[in-house]
Short mmCIF file of C-alpha atoms in Angstrom, two decimals:
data_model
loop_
_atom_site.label_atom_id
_atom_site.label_comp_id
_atom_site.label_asym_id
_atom_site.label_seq_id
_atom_site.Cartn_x
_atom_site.Cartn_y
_atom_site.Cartn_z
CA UNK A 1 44.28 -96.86 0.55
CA UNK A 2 43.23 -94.81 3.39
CA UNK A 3 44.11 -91.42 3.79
CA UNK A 4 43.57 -88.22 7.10
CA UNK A 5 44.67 -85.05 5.94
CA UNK A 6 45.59 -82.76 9.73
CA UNK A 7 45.60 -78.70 8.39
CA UNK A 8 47.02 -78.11 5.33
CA UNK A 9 50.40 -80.02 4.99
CA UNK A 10 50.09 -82.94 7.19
CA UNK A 11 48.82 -85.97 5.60
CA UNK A 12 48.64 -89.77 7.14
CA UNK A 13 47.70 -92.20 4.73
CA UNK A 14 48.79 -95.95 3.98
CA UNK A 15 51.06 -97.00 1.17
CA UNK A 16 54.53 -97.73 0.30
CA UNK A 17 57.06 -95.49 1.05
CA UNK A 18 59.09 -95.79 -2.09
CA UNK A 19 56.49 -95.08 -4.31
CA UNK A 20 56.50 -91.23 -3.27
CA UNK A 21 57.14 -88.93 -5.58
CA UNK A 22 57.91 -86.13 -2.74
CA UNK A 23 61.32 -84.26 -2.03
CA UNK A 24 62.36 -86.47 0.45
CA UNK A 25 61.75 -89.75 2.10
CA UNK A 26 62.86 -90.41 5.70
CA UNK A 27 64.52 -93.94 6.27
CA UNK A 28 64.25 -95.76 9.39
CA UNK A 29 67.58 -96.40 9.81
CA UNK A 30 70.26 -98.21 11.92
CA UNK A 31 73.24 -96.63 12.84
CA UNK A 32 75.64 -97.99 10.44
CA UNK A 33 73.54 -97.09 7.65
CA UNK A 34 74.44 -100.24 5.96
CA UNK A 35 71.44 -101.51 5.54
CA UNK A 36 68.32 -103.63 7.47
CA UNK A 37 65.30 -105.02 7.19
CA UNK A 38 61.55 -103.15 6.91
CA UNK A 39 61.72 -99.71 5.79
CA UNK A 40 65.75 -99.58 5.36
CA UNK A 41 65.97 -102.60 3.56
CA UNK A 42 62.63 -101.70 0.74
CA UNK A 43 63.98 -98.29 0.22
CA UNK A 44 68.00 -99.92 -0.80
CA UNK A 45 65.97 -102.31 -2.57
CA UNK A 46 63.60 -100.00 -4.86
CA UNK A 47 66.72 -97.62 -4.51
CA UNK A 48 69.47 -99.28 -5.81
CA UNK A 49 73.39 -99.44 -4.87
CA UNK A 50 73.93 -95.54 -4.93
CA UNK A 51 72.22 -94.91 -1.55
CA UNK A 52 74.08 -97.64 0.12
CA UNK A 53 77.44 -96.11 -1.38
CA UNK A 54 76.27 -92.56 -0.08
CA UNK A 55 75.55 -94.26 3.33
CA UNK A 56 79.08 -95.58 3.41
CA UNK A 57 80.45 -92.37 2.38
CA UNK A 58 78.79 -90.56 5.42
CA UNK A 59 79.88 -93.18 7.88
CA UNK A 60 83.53 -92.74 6.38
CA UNK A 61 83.58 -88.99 6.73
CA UNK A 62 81.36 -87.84 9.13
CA UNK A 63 79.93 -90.41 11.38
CA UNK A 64 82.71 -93.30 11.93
CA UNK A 65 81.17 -94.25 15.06
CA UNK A 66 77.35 -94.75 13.74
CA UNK A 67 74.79 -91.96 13.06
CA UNK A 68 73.62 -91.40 16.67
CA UNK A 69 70.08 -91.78 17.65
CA UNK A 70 68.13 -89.33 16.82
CA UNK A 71 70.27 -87.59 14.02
CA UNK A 72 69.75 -87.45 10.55
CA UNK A 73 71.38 -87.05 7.07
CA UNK A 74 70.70 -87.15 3.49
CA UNK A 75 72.00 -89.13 0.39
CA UNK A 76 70.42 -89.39 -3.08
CA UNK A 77 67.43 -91.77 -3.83
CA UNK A 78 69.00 -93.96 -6.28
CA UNK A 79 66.09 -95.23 -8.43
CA UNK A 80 63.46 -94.34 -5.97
CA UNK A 81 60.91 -91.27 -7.40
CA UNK A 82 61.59 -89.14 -4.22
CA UNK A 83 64.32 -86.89 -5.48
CA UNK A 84 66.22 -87.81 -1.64
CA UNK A 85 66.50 -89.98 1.36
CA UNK A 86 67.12 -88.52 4.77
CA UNK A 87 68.60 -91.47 7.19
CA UNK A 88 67.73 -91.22 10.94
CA UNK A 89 68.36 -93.40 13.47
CA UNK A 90 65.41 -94.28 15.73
CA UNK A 91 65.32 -95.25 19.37
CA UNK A 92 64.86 -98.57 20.62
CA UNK A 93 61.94 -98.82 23.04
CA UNK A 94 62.96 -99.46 26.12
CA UNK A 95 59.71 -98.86 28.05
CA UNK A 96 60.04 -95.11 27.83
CA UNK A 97 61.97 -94.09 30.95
CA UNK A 98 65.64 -93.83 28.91
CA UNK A 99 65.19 -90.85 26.39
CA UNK A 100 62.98 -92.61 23.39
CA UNK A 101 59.88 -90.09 23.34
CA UNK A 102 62.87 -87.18 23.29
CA UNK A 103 65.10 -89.33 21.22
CA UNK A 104 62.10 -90.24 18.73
CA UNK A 105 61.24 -86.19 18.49
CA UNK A 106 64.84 -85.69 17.53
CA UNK A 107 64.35 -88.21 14.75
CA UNK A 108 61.65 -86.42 13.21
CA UNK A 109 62.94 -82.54 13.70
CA UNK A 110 66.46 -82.73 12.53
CA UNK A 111 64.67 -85.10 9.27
CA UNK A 112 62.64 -81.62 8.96
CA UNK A 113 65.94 -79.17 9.57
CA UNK A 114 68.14 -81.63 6.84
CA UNK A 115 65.04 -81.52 4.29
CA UNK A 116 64.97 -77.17 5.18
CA UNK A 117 68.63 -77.23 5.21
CA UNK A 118 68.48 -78.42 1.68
CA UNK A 119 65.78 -76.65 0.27
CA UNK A 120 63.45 -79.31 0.21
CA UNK A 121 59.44 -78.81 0.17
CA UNK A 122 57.79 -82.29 0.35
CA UNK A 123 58.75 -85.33 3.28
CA UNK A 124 57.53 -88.53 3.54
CA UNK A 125 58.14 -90.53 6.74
CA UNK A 126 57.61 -93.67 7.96
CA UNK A 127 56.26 -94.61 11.15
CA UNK A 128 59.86 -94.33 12.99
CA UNK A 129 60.92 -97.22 15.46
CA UNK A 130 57.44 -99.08 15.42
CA UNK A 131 58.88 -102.47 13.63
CA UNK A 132 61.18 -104.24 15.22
CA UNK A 133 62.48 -101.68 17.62
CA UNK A 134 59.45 -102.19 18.99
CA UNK A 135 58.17 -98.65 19.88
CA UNK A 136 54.38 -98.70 20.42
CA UNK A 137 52.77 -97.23 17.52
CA UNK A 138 50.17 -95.28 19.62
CA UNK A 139 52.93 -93.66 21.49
CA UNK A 140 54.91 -93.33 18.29
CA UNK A 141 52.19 -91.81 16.32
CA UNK A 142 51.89 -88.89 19.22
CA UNK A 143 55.54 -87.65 19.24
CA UNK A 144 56.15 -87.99 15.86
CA UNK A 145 52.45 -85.97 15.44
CA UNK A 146 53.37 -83.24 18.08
CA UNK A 147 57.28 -82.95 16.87
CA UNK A 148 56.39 -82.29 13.06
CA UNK A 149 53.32 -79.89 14.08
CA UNK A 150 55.40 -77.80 16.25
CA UNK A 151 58.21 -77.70 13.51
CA UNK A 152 55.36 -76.76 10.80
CA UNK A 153 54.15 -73.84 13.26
CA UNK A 154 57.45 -72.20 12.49
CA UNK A 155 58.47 -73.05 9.34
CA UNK A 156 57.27 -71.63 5.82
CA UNK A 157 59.00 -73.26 3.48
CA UNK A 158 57.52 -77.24 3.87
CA UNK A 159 54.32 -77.04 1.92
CA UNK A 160 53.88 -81.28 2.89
CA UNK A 161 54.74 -83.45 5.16
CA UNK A 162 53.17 -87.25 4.87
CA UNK A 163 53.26 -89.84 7.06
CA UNK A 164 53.06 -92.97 4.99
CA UNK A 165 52.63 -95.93 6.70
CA UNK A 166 52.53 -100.16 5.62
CA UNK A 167 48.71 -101.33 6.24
CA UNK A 168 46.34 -100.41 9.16
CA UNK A 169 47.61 -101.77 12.07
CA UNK A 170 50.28 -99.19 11.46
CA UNK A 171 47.81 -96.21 10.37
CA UNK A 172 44.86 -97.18 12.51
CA UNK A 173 46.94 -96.43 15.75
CA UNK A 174 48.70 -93.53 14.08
CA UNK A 175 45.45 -91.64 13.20
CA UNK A 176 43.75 -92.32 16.60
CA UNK A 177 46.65 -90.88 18.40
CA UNK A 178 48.31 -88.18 16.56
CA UNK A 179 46.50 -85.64 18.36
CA UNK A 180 47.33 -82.81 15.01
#
């Protein structure tokens, strides 16, 4: 497993994501919250039917149109040892000219302003919209970088904040461009 620690609460490491035992673990989501493939579909796997239900729940009441792009929101974690999971919806990439770097820093502040909202101290995220909505992880790995250490310069109460990401093609390009 290899691990960069950036300052004092900002760690990038490999692993799998639902074997964090932090506050919170931020799902790559779509939309409809109903479920995918990658990160979506290991953490309703590991997870169980509750976060699914939740998901449903939120679409019924809140979101009937699809959690937009760049929101977020926050169910249980089932059977996962992160005590929640905070769903955001990641852009597709598009070659950068139609609002992903924006839409992508969105992603990763309002996961940070649910997990504060809700008193939460630890986050784990996933390398947002690198799989198969094919955002470039370099690219990725610098506005996801400069969104959470810009939210960390003025915010107290997150004590860590991990990137945890599935081998090292997806950490390699993460760590060389994060720019913390």
């Amino acid at each position: 497993m290899a691990e960069t620690r950036f300052g004092d609460r900002i760690v990038v490491k490999t692993g799998d994501i639902t074997r964090e035992a932090v506050d919170a673990i931020v799902n790559a989501a779509n939309g409809g919250l109903m479920g995918g493939a990658g990160v979506d579909g290991a953490i309703r796997r590991a997870g169980g039917p509750t976060i699914t239900e939740q998901c449903a729940e939120i679409i019924r009441t809140r979101y009937p149109d699809g959690l937009p792009t760049g929101e977020a929101a926050i169910t249980t974690a089932g059977a996962l040892p992160a005590g929640q999971v905070i769903h955001t919806v990641g852009p597709h990439w598009h070659g950068g000219a139609h609002g992903e770097p924006a839409l992508l820093r969105s992603c990763h502040v309002n996961s940070l302003r649910v997990a504060v909202g809700n008193g939460l101290t630890s986050v784990a995220f996933p390398a947002i919209s690198t799989g198969i909505y094919g955002y470039p992880p370099e690219l990725a790995a610098a506005a996801a970088s400069s969104s959470v250490s810009d939210f960390l310069a003025d915010d107290a109460q997150l004590e860590s904040v991990s990137f945890v990401l599935f081998g090292d093609d997806a950490y390699n390009p993460f760590v060389a461009n994060a720019g913390m």
